[in-house]
XYZ file of C-alpha atoms in Angstrom:
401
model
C 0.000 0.000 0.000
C 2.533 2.313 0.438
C 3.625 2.247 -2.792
C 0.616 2.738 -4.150
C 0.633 5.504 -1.943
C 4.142 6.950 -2.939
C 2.450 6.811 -6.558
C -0.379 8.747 -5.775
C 1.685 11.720 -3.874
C -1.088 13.388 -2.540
C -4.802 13.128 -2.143
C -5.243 16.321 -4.188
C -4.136 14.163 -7.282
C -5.211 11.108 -6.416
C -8.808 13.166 -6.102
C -8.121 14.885 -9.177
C -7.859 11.982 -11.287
C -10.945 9.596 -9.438
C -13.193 12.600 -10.597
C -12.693 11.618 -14.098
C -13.374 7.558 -13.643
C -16.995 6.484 -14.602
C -19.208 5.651 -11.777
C -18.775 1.953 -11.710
C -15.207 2.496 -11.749
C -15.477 4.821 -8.677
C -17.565 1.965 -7.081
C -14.822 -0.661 -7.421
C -12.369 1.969 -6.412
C -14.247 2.146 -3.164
C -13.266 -1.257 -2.700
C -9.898 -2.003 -3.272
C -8.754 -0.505 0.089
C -9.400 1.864 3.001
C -7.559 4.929 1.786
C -9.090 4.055 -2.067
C -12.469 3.618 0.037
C -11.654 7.333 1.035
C -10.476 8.983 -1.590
C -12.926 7.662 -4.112
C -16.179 8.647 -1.469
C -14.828 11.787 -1.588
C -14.193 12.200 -5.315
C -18.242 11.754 -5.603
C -18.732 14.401 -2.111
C -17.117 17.105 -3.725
C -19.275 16.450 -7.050
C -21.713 17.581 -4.901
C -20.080 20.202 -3.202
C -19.838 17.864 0.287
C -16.536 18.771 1.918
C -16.809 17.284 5.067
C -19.364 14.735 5.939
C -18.414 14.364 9.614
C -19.383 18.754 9.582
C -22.354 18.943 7.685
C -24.173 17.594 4.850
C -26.622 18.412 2.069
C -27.714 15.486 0.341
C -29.643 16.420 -2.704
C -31.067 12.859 -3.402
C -31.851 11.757 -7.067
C -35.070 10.580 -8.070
C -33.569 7.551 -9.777
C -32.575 5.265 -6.475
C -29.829 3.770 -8.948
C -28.178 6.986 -9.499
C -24.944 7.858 -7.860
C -26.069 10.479 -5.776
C -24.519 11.908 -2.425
C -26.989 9.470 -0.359
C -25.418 6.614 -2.544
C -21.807 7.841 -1.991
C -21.537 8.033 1.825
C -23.240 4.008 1.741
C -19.842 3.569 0.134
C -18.061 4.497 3.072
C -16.200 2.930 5.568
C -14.892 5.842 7.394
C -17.955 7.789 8.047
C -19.465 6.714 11.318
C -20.971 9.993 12.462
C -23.275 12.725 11.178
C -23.166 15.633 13.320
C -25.490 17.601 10.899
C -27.372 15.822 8.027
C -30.133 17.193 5.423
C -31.939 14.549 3.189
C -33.823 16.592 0.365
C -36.050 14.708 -1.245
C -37.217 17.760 -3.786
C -36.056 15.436 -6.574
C -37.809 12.394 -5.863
C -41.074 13.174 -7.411
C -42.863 9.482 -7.297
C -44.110 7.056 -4.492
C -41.528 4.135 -5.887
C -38.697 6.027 -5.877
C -39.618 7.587 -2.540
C -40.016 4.563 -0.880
C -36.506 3.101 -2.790
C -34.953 6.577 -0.976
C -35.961 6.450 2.193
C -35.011 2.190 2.386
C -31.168 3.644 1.464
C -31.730 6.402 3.908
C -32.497 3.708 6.769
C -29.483 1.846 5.609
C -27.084 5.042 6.022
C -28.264 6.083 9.662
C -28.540 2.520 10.891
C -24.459 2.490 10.262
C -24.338 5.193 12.385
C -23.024 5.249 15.731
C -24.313 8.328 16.587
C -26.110 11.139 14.675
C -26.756 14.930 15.587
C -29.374 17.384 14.121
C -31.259 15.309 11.314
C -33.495 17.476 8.600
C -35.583 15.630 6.269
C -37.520 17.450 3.390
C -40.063 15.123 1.669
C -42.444 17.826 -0.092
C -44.754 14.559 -0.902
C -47.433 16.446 -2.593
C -45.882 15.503 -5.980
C -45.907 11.964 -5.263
C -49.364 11.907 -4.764
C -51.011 12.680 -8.013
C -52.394 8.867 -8.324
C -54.709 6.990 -6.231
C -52.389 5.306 -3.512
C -53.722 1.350 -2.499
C -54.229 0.431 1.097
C -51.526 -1.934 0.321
C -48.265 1.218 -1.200
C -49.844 2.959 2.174
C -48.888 0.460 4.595
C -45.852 -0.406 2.948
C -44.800 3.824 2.959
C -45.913 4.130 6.338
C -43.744 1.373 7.491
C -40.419 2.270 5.510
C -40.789 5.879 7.402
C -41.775 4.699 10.308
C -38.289 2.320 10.795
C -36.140 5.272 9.404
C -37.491 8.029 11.967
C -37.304 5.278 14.817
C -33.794 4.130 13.859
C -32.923 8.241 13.834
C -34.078 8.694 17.254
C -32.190 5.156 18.433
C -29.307 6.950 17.085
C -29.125 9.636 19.667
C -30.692 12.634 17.244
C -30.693 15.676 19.320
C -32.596 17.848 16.784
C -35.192 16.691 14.423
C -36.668 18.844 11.404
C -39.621 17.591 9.283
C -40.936 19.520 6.218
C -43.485 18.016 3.812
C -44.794 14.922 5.099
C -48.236 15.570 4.009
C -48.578 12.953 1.119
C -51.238 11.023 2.953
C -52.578 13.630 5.086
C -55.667 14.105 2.342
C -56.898 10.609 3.597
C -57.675 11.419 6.916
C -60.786 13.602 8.254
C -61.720 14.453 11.598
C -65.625 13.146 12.216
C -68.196 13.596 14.053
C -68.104 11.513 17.291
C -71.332 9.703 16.818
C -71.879 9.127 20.697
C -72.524 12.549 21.193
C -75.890 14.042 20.575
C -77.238 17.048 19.777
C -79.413 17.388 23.082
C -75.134 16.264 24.788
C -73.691 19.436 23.553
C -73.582 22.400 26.116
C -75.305 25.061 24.961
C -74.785 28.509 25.753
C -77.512 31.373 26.741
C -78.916 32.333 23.143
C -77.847 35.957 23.508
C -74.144 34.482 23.591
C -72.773 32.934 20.062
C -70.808 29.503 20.940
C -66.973 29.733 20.469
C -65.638 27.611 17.912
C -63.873 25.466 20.697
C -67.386 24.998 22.350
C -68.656 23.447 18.928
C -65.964 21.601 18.840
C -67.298 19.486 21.277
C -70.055 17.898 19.376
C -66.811 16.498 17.267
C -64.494 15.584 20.458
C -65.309 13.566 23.384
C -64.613 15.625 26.719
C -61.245 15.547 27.842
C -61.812 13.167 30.612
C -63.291 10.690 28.647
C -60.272 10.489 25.986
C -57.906 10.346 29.244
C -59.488 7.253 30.540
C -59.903 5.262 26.816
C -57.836 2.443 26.438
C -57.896 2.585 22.828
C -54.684 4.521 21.854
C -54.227 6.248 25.463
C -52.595 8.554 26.010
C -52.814 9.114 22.257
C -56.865 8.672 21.935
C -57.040 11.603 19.751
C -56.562 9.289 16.441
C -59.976 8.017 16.810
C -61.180 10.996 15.853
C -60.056 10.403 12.881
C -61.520 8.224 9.875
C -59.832 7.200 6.285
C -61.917 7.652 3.585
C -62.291 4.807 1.274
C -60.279 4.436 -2.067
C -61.024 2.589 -5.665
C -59.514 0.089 -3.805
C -61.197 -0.729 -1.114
C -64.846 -0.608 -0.039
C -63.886 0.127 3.726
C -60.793 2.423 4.807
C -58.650 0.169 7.669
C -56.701 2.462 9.773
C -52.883 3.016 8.202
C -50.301 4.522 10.554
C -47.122 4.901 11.868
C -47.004 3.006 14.897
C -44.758 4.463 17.999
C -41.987 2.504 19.269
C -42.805 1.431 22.780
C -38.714 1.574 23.718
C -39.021 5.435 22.374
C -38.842 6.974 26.233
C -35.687 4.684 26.722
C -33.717 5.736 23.442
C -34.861 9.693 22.838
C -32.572 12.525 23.336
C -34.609 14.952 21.639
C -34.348 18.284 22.584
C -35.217 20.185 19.941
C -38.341 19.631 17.211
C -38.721 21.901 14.253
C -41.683 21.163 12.008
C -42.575 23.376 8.757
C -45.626 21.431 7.889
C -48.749 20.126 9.701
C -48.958 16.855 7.903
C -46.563 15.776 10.571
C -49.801 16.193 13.003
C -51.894 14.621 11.190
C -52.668 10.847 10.370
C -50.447 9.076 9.406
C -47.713 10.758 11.084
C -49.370 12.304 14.301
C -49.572 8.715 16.348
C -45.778 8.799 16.288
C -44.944 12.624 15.984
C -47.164 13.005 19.436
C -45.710 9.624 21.097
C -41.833 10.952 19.993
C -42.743 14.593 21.796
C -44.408 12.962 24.644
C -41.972 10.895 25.601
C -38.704 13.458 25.313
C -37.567 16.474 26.856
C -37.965 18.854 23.920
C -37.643 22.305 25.160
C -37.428 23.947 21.795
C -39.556 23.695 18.926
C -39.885 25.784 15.186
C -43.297 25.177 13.661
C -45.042 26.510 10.543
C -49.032 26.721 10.370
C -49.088 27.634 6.837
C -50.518 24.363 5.708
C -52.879 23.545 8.590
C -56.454 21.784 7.106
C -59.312 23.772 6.383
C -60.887 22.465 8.993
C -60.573 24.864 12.226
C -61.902 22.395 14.979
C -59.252 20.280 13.925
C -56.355 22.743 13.834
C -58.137 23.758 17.757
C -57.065 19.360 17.828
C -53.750 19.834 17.061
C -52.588 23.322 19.304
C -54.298 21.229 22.070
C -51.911 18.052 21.724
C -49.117 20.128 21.253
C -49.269 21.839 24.318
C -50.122 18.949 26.107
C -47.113 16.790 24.873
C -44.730 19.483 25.373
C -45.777 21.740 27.982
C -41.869 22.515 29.291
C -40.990 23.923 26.287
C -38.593 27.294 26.709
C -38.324 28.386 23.351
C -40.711 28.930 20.011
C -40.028 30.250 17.119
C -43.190 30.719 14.865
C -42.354 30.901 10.743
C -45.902 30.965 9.703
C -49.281 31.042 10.216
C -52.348 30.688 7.896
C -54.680 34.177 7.354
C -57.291 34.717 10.185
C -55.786 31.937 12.637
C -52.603 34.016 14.563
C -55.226 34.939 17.208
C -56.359 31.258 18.312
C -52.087 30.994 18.398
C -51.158 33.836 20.178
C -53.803 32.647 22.847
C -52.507 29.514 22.392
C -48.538 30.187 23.713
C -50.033 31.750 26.912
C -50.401 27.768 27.622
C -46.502 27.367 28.153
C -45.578 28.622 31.282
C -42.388 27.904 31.441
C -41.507 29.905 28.010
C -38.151 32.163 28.045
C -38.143 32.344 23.929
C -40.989 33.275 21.686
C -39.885 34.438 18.172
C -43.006 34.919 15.500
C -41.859 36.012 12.218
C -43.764 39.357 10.938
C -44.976 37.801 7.909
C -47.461 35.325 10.141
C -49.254 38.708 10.716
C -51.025 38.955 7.023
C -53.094 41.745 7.894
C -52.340 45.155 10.033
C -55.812 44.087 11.567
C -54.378 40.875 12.678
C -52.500 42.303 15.639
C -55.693 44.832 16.702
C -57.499 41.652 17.491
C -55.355 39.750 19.316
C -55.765 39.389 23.236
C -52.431 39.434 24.426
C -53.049 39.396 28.658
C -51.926 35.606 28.161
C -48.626 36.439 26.804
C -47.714 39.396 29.395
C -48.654 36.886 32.495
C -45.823 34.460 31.149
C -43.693 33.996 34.582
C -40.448 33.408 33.127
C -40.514 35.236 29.622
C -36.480 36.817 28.864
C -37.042 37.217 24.569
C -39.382 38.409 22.687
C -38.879 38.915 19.095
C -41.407 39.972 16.156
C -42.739 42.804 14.286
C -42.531 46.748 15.664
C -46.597 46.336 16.063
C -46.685 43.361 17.548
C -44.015 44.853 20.524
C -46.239 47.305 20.632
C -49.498 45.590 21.422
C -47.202 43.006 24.031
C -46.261 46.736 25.689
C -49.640 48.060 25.744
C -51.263 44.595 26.875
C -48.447 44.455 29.919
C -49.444 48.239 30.815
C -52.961 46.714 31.089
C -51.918 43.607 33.016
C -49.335 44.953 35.670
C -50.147 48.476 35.802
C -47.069 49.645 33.197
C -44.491 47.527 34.375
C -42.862 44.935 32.046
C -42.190 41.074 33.111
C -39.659 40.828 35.797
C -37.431 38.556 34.094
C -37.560 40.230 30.363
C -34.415 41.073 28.945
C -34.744 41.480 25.266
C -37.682 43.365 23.318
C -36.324 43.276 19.019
Protein backbone atom coordinates (compact mmCIF):
# COMPACT_ATOMS: atom_id res chain seq x y z
CA UNK A 1 0.00 0.00 0.00
CA UNK A 2 2.53 2.31 0.44
CA UNK A 3 3.62 2.25 -2.79
CA UNK A 4 0.62 2.74 -4.15
CA UNK A 5 0.63 5.50 -1.94
CA UNK A 6 4.14 6.95 -2.94
CA UNK A 7 2.45 6.81 -6.56
CA UNK A 8 -0.38 8.75 -5.77
CA UNK A 9 1.68 11.72 -3.87
CA UNK A 10 -1.09 13.39 -2.54
CA UNK A 11 -4.80 13.13 -2.14
CA UNK A 12 -5.24 16.32 -4.19
CA UNK A 13 -4.14 14.16 -7.28
CA UNK A 14 -5.21 11.11 -6.42
CA UNK A 15 -8.81 13.17 -6.10
CA UNK A 16 -8.12 14.88 -9.18
CA UNK A 17 -7.86 11.98 -11.29
CA UNK A 18 -10.94 9.60 -9.44
CA UNK A 19 -13.19 12.60 -10.60
CA UNK A 20 -12.69 11.62 -14.10
CA UNK A 21 -13.37 7.56 -13.64
CA UNK A 22 -17.00 6.48 -14.60
CA UNK A 23 -19.21 5.65 -11.78
CA UNK A 24 -18.77 1.95 -11.71
CA UNK A 25 -15.21 2.50 -11.75
CA UNK A 26 -15.48 4.82 -8.68
CA UNK A 27 -17.57 1.96 -7.08
CA UNK A 28 -14.82 -0.66 -7.42
CA UNK A 29 -12.37 1.97 -6.41
CA UNK A 30 -14.25 2.15 -3.16
CA UNK A 31 -13.27 -1.26 -2.70
CA UNK A 32 -9.90 -2.00 -3.27
CA UNK A 33 -8.75 -0.50 0.09
CA UNK A 34 -9.40 1.86 3.00
CA UNK A 35 -7.56 4.93 1.79
CA UNK A 36 -9.09 4.06 -2.07
CA UNK A 37 -12.47 3.62 0.04
CA UNK A 38 -11.65 7.33 1.04
CA UNK A 39 -10.48 8.98 -1.59
CA UNK A 40 -12.93 7.66 -4.11
CA UNK A 41 -16.18 8.65 -1.47
CA UNK A 42 -14.83 11.79 -1.59
CA UNK A 43 -14.19 12.20 -5.32
CA UNK A 44 -18.24 11.75 -5.60
CA UNK A 45 -18.73 14.40 -2.11
CA UNK A 46 -17.12 17.10 -3.72
CA UNK A 47 -19.28 16.45 -7.05
CA UNK A 48 -21.71 17.58 -4.90
CA UNK A 49 -20.08 20.20 -3.20
CA UNK A 50 -19.84 17.86 0.29
CA UNK A 51 -16.54 18.77 1.92
CA UNK A 52 -16.81 17.28 5.07
CA UNK A 53 -19.36 14.74 5.94
CA UNK A 54 -18.41 14.36 9.61
CA UNK A 55 -19.38 18.75 9.58
CA UNK A 56 -22.35 18.94 7.69
CA UNK A 57 -24.17 17.59 4.85
CA UNK A 58 -26.62 18.41 2.07
CA UNK A 59 -27.71 15.49 0.34
CA UNK A 60 -29.64 16.42 -2.70
CA UNK A 61 -31.07 12.86 -3.40
CA UNK A 62 -31.85 11.76 -7.07
CA UNK A 63 -35.07 10.58 -8.07
CA UNK A 64 -33.57 7.55 -9.78
CA UNK A 65 -32.57 5.26 -6.48
CA UNK A 66 -29.83 3.77 -8.95
CA UNK A 67 -28.18 6.99 -9.50
CA UNK A 68 -24.94 7.86 -7.86
CA UNK A 69 -26.07 10.48 -5.78
CA UNK A 70 -24.52 11.91 -2.42
CA UNK A 71 -26.99 9.47 -0.36
CA UNK A 72 -25.42 6.61 -2.54
CA UNK A 73 -21.81 7.84 -1.99
CA UNK A 74 -21.54 8.03 1.83
CA UNK A 75 -23.24 4.01 1.74
CA UNK A 76 -19.84 3.57 0.13
CA UNK A 77 -18.06 4.50 3.07
CA UNK A 78 -16.20 2.93 5.57
CA UNK A 79 -14.89 5.84 7.39
CA UNK A 80 -17.95 7.79 8.05
CA UNK A 81 -19.46 6.71 11.32
CA UNK A 82 -20.97 9.99 12.46
CA UNK A 83 -23.28 12.72 11.18
CA UNK A 84 -23.17 15.63 13.32
CA UNK A 85 -25.49 17.60 10.90
CA UNK A 86 -27.37 15.82 8.03
CA UNK A 87 -30.13 17.19 5.42
CA UNK A 88 -31.94 14.55 3.19
CA UNK A 89 -33.82 16.59 0.36
CA UNK A 90 -36.05 14.71 -1.24
CA UNK A 91 -37.22 17.76 -3.79
CA UNK A 92 -36.06 15.44 -6.57
CA UNK A 93 -37.81 12.39 -5.86
CA UNK A 94 -41.07 13.17 -7.41
CA UNK A 95 -42.86 9.48 -7.30
CA UNK A 96 -44.11 7.06 -4.49
CA UNK A 97 -41.53 4.13 -5.89
CA UNK A 98 -38.70 6.03 -5.88
CA UNK A 99 -39.62 7.59 -2.54
CA UNK A 100 -40.02 4.56 -0.88
CA UNK A 101 -36.51 3.10 -2.79
CA UNK A 102 -34.95 6.58 -0.98
CA UNK A 103 -35.96 6.45 2.19
CA UNK A 104 -35.01 2.19 2.39
CA UNK A 105 -31.17 3.64 1.46
CA UNK A 106 -31.73 6.40 3.91
CA UNK A 107 -32.50 3.71 6.77
CA UNK A 108 -29.48 1.85 5.61
CA UNK A 109 -27.08 5.04 6.02
CA UNK A 110 -28.26 6.08 9.66
CA UNK A 111 -28.54 2.52 10.89
CA UNK A 112 -24.46 2.49 10.26
CA UNK A 113 -24.34 5.19 12.38
CA UNK A 114 -23.02 5.25 15.73
CA UNK A 115 -24.31 8.33 16.59
CA UNK A 116 -26.11 11.14 14.68
CA UNK A 117 -26.76 14.93 15.59
CA UNK A 118 -29.37 17.38 14.12
CA UNK A 119 -31.26 15.31 11.31
CA UNK A 120 -33.49 17.48 8.60
CA UNK A 121 -35.58 15.63 6.27
CA UNK A 122 -37.52 17.45 3.39
CA UNK A 123 -40.06 15.12 1.67
CA UNK A 124 -42.44 17.83 -0.09
CA UNK A 125 -44.75 14.56 -0.90
CA UNK A 126 -47.43 16.45 -2.59
CA UNK A 127 -45.88 15.50 -5.98
CA UNK A 128 -45.91 11.96 -5.26
CA UNK A 129 -49.36 11.91 -4.76
CA UNK A 130 -51.01 12.68 -8.01
CA UNK A 131 -52.39 8.87 -8.32
CA UNK A 132 -54.71 6.99 -6.23
CA UNK A 133 -52.39 5.31 -3.51
CA UNK A 134 -53.72 1.35 -2.50
CA UNK A 135 -54.23 0.43 1.10
CA UNK A 136 -51.53 -1.93 0.32
CA UNK A 137 -48.27 1.22 -1.20
CA UNK A 138 -49.84 2.96 2.17
CA UNK A 139 -48.89 0.46 4.59
CA UNK A 140 -45.85 -0.41 2.95
CA UNK A 141 -44.80 3.82 2.96
CA UNK A 142 -45.91 4.13 6.34
CA UNK A 143 -43.74 1.37 7.49
CA UNK A 144 -40.42 2.27 5.51
CA UNK A 145 -40.79 5.88 7.40
CA UNK A 146 -41.77 4.70 10.31
CA UNK A 147 -38.29 2.32 10.80
CA UNK A 148 -36.14 5.27 9.40
CA UNK A 149 -37.49 8.03 11.97
CA UNK A 150 -37.30 5.28 14.82
CA UNK A 151 -33.79 4.13 13.86
CA UNK A 152 -32.92 8.24 13.83
CA UNK A 153 -34.08 8.69 17.25
CA UNK A 154 -32.19 5.16 18.43
CA UNK A 155 -29.31 6.95 17.09
CA UNK A 156 -29.13 9.64 19.67
CA UNK A 157 -30.69 12.63 17.24
CA UNK A 158 -30.69 15.68 19.32
CA UNK A 159 -32.60 17.85 16.78
CA UNK A 160 -35.19 16.69 14.42
CA UNK A 161 -36.67 18.84 11.40
CA UNK A 162 -39.62 17.59 9.28
CA UNK A 163 -40.94 19.52 6.22
CA UNK A 164 -43.49 18.02 3.81
CA UNK A 165 -44.79 14.92 5.10
CA UNK A 166 -48.24 15.57 4.01
CA UNK A 167 -48.58 12.95 1.12
CA UNK A 168 -51.24 11.02 2.95
CA UNK A 169 -52.58 13.63 5.09
CA UNK A 170 -55.67 14.10 2.34
CA UNK A 171 -56.90 10.61 3.60
CA UNK A 172 -57.67 11.42 6.92
CA UNK A 173 -60.79 13.60 8.25
CA UNK A 174 -61.72 14.45 11.60
CA UNK A 175 -65.63 13.15 12.22
CA UNK A 176 -68.20 13.60 14.05
CA UNK A 177 -68.10 11.51 17.29
CA UNK A 178 -71.33 9.70 16.82
CA UNK A 179 -71.88 9.13 20.70
CA UNK A 180 -72.52 12.55 21.19
CA UNK A 181 -75.89 14.04 20.57
CA UNK A 182 -77.24 17.05 19.78
CA UNK A 183 -79.41 17.39 23.08
CA UNK A 184 -75.13 16.26 24.79
CA UNK A 185 -73.69 19.44 23.55
CA UNK A 186 -73.58 22.40 26.12
CA UNK A 187 -75.31 25.06 24.96
CA UNK A 188 -74.79 28.51 25.75
CA UNK A 189 -77.51 31.37 26.74
CA UNK A 190 -78.92 32.33 23.14
CA UNK A 191 -77.85 35.96 23.51
CA UNK A 192 -74.14 34.48 23.59
CA UNK A 193 -72.77 32.93 20.06
CA UNK A 194 -70.81 29.50 20.94
CA UNK A 195 -66.97 29.73 20.47
CA UNK A 196 -65.64 27.61 17.91
CA UNK A 197 -63.87 25.47 20.70
CA UNK A 198 -67.39 25.00 22.35
CA UNK A 199 -68.66 23.45 18.93
CA UNK A 200 -65.96 21.60 18.84
CA UNK A 201 -67.30 19.49 21.28
CA UNK A 202 -70.05 17.90 19.38
CA UNK A 203 -66.81 16.50 17.27
CA UNK A 204 -64.49 15.58 20.46
CA UNK A 205 -65.31 13.57 23.38
CA UNK A 206 -64.61 15.63 26.72
CA UNK A 207 -61.24 15.55 27.84
CA UNK A 208 -61.81 13.17 30.61
CA UNK A 209 -63.29 10.69 28.65
CA UNK A 210 -60.27 10.49 25.99
CA UNK A 211 -57.91 10.35 29.24
CA UNK A 212 -59.49 7.25 30.54
CA UNK A 213 -59.90 5.26 26.82
CA UNK A 214 -57.84 2.44 26.44
CA UNK A 215 -57.90 2.58 22.83
CA UNK A 216 -54.68 4.52 21.85
CA UNK A 217 -54.23 6.25 25.46
CA UNK A 218 -52.59 8.55 26.01
CA UNK A 219 -52.81 9.11 22.26
CA UNK A 220 -56.86 8.67 21.93
CA UNK A 221 -57.04 11.60 19.75
CA UNK A 222 -56.56 9.29 16.44
CA UNK A 223 -59.98 8.02 16.81
CA UNK A 224 -61.18 11.00 15.85
CA UNK A 225 -60.06 10.40 12.88
CA UNK A 226 -61.52 8.22 9.88
CA UNK A 227 -59.83 7.20 6.29
CA UNK A 228 -61.92 7.65 3.59
CA UNK A 229 -62.29 4.81 1.27
CA UNK A 230 -60.28 4.44 -2.07
CA UNK A 231 -61.02 2.59 -5.66
CA UNK A 232 -59.51 0.09 -3.81
CA UNK A 233 -61.20 -0.73 -1.11
CA UNK A 234 -64.85 -0.61 -0.04
CA UNK A 235 -63.89 0.13 3.73
CA UNK A 236 -60.79 2.42 4.81
CA UNK A 237 -58.65 0.17 7.67
CA UNK A 238 -56.70 2.46 9.77
CA UNK A 239 -52.88 3.02 8.20
CA UNK A 240 -50.30 4.52 10.55
CA UNK A 241 -47.12 4.90 11.87
CA UNK A 242 -47.00 3.01 14.90
CA UNK A 243 -44.76 4.46 18.00
CA UNK A 244 -41.99 2.50 19.27
CA UNK A 245 -42.80 1.43 22.78
CA UNK A 246 -38.71 1.57 23.72
CA UNK A 247 -39.02 5.43 22.37
CA UNK A 248 -38.84 6.97 26.23
CA UNK A 249 -35.69 4.68 26.72
CA UNK A 250 -33.72 5.74 23.44
CA UNK A 251 -34.86 9.69 22.84
CA UNK A 252 -32.57 12.53 23.34
CA UNK A 253 -34.61 14.95 21.64
CA UNK A 254 -34.35 18.28 22.58
CA UNK A 255 -35.22 20.18 19.94
CA UNK A 256 -38.34 19.63 17.21
CA UNK A 257 -38.72 21.90 14.25
CA UNK A 258 -41.68 21.16 12.01
CA UNK A 259 -42.58 23.38 8.76
CA UNK A 260 -45.63 21.43 7.89
CA UNK A 261 -48.75 20.13 9.70
CA UNK A 262 -48.96 16.86 7.90
CA UNK A 263 -46.56 15.78 10.57
CA UNK A 264 -49.80 16.19 13.00
CA UNK A 265 -51.89 14.62 11.19
CA UNK A 266 -52.67 10.85 10.37
CA UNK A 267 -50.45 9.08 9.41
CA UNK A 268 -47.71 10.76 11.08
CA UNK A 269 -49.37 12.30 14.30
CA UNK A 270 -49.57 8.71 16.35
CA UNK A 271 -45.78 8.80 16.29
CA UNK A 272 -44.94 12.62 15.98
CA UNK A 273 -47.16 13.01 19.44
CA UNK A 274 -45.71 9.62 21.10
CA UNK A 275 -41.83 10.95 19.99
CA UNK A 276 -42.74 14.59 21.80
CA UNK A 277 -44.41 12.96 24.64
CA UNK A 278 -41.97 10.89 25.60
CA UNK A 279 -38.70 13.46 25.31
CA UNK A 280 -37.57 16.47 26.86
CA UNK A 281 -37.96 18.85 23.92
CA UNK A 282 -37.64 22.30 25.16
CA UNK A 283 -37.43 23.95 21.80
CA UNK A 284 -39.56 23.70 18.93
CA UNK A 285 -39.89 25.78 15.19
CA UNK A 286 -43.30 25.18 13.66
CA UNK A 287 -45.04 26.51 10.54
CA UNK A 288 -49.03 26.72 10.37
CA UNK A 289 -49.09 27.63 6.84
CA UNK A 290 -50.52 24.36 5.71
CA UNK A 291 -52.88 23.55 8.59
CA UNK A 292 -56.45 21.78 7.11
CA UNK A 293 -59.31 23.77 6.38
CA UNK A 294 -60.89 22.47 8.99
CA UNK A 295 -60.57 24.86 12.23
CA UNK A 296 -61.90 22.39 14.98
CA UNK A 297 -59.25 20.28 13.93
CA UNK A 298 -56.36 22.74 13.83
CA UNK A 299 -58.14 23.76 17.76
CA UNK A 300 -57.07 19.36 17.83
CA UNK A 301 -53.75 19.83 17.06
CA UNK A 302 -52.59 23.32 19.30
CA UNK A 303 -54.30 21.23 22.07
CA UNK A 304 -51.91 18.05 21.72
CA UNK A 305 -49.12 20.13 21.25
CA UNK A 306 -49.27 21.84 24.32
CA UNK A 307 -50.12 18.95 26.11
CA UNK A 308 -47.11 16.79 24.87
CA UNK A 309 -44.73 19.48 25.37
CA UNK A 310 -45.78 21.74 27.98
CA UNK A 311 -41.87 22.51 29.29
CA UNK A 312 -40.99 23.92 26.29
CA UNK A 313 -38.59 27.29 26.71
CA UNK A 314 -38.32 28.39 23.35
CA UNK A 315 -40.71 28.93 20.01
CA UNK A 316 -40.03 30.25 17.12
CA UNK A 317 -43.19 30.72 14.86
CA UNK A 318 -42.35 30.90 10.74
CA UNK A 319 -45.90 30.96 9.70
CA UNK A 320 -49.28 31.04 10.22
CA UNK A 321 -52.35 30.69 7.90
CA UNK A 322 -54.68 34.18 7.35
CA UNK A 323 -57.29 34.72 10.18
CA UNK A 324 -55.79 31.94 12.64
CA UNK A 325 -52.60 34.02 14.56
CA UNK A 326 -55.23 34.94 17.21
CA UNK A 327 -56.36 31.26 18.31
CA UNK A 328 -52.09 30.99 18.40
CA UNK A 329 -51.16 33.84 20.18
CA UNK A 330 -53.80 32.65 22.85
CA UNK A 331 -52.51 29.51 22.39
CA UNK A 332 -48.54 30.19 23.71
CA UNK A 333 -50.03 31.75 26.91
CA UNK A 334 -50.40 27.77 27.62
CA UNK A 335 -46.50 27.37 28.15
CA UNK A 336 -45.58 28.62 31.28
CA UNK A 337 -42.39 27.90 31.44
CA UNK A 338 -41.51 29.90 28.01
CA UNK A 339 -38.15 32.16 28.04
CA UNK A 340 -38.14 32.34 23.93
CA UNK A 341 -40.99 33.28 21.69
CA UNK A 342 -39.88 34.44 18.17
CA UNK A 343 -43.01 34.92 15.50
CA UNK A 344 -41.86 36.01 12.22
CA UNK A 345 -43.76 39.36 10.94
CA UNK A 346 -44.98 37.80 7.91
CA UNK A 347 -47.46 35.33 10.14
CA UNK A 348 -49.25 38.71 10.72
CA UNK A 349 -51.03 38.96 7.02
CA UNK A 350 -53.09 41.75 7.89
CA UNK A 351 -52.34 45.15 10.03
CA UNK A 352 -55.81 44.09 11.57
CA UNK A 353 -54.38 40.87 12.68
CA UNK A 354 -52.50 42.30 15.64
CA UNK A 355 -55.69 44.83 16.70
CA UNK A 356 -57.50 41.65 17.49
CA UNK A 357 -55.36 39.75 19.32
CA UNK A 358 -55.76 39.39 23.24
CA UNK A 359 -52.43 39.43 24.43
CA UNK A 360 -53.05 39.40 28.66
CA UNK A 361 -51.93 35.61 28.16
CA UNK A 362 -48.63 36.44 26.80
CA UNK A 363 -47.71 39.40 29.39
CA UNK A 364 -48.65 36.89 32.49
CA UNK A 365 -45.82 34.46 31.15
CA UNK A 366 -43.69 34.00 34.58
CA UNK A 367 -40.45 33.41 33.13
CA UNK A 368 -40.51 35.24 29.62
CA UNK A 369 -36.48 36.82 28.86
CA UNK A 370 -37.04 37.22 24.57
CA UNK A 371 -39.38 38.41 22.69
CA UNK A 372 -38.88 38.92 19.10
CA UNK A 373 -41.41 39.97 16.16
CA UNK A 374 -42.74 42.80 14.29
CA UNK A 375 -42.53 46.75 15.66
CA UNK A 376 -46.60 46.34 16.06
CA UNK A 377 -46.68 43.36 17.55
CA UNK A 378 -44.02 44.85 20.52
CA UNK A 379 -46.24 47.31 20.63
CA UNK A 380 -49.50 45.59 21.42
CA UNK A 381 -47.20 43.01 24.03
CA UNK A 382 -46.26 46.74 25.69
CA UNK A 383 -49.64 48.06 25.74
CA UNK A 384 -51.26 44.59 26.87
CA UNK A 385 -48.45 44.45 29.92
CA UNK A 386 -49.44 48.24 30.81
CA UNK A 387 -52.96 46.71 31.09
CA UNK A 388 -51.92 43.61 33.02
CA UNK A 389 -49.33 44.95 35.67
CA UNK A 390 -50.15 48.48 35.80
CA UNK A 391 -47.07 49.64 33.20
CA UNK A 392 -44.49 47.53 34.37
CA UNK A 393 -42.86 44.93 32.05
CA UNK A 394 -42.19 41.07 33.11
CA UNK A 395 -39.66 40.83 35.80
CA UNK A 396 -37.43 38.56 34.09
CA UNK A 397 -37.56 40.23 30.36
CA UNK A 398 -34.42 41.07 28.95
CA UNK A 399 -34.74 41.48 25.27
CA UNK A 400 -37.68 43.37 23.32
CA UNK A 401 -36.32 43.28 19.02
Amino acid sequence: MSILQDFWCTDELALHTFASLPVSDLRNCAQVSRSFNRIAVQSILDQHKIWNAQQSVALQLADNPNDLDSLSALLLSIHVKNLAHVIFNLKKVVSLPSALKTFHKMQRLVDRMTSLGAVHVNWPSATTHKQPISDKMLATACKCVEEFLDTIISKGCTTLQLDGFYAFASNYKLKKNPAFTAAEIPRAPAVVKLSIWESAKGYLPPRHARAASDVLSPLSEERNYSRKSSLFSISAPWISLTPSSRLSQVTKLATFNAHSTGVFRPPFSQWTFALLKASAVTSMKLSFKDVPDNVIEFKLILDRLAEAVPNVTAIHLTGARPGLIKDVVAWLGRFQQLEVLKIEPKCFSKGNDIDALELQALARLPNIKQLRSSPYFLCAYLASCRSVDGGSLPENLKRLS
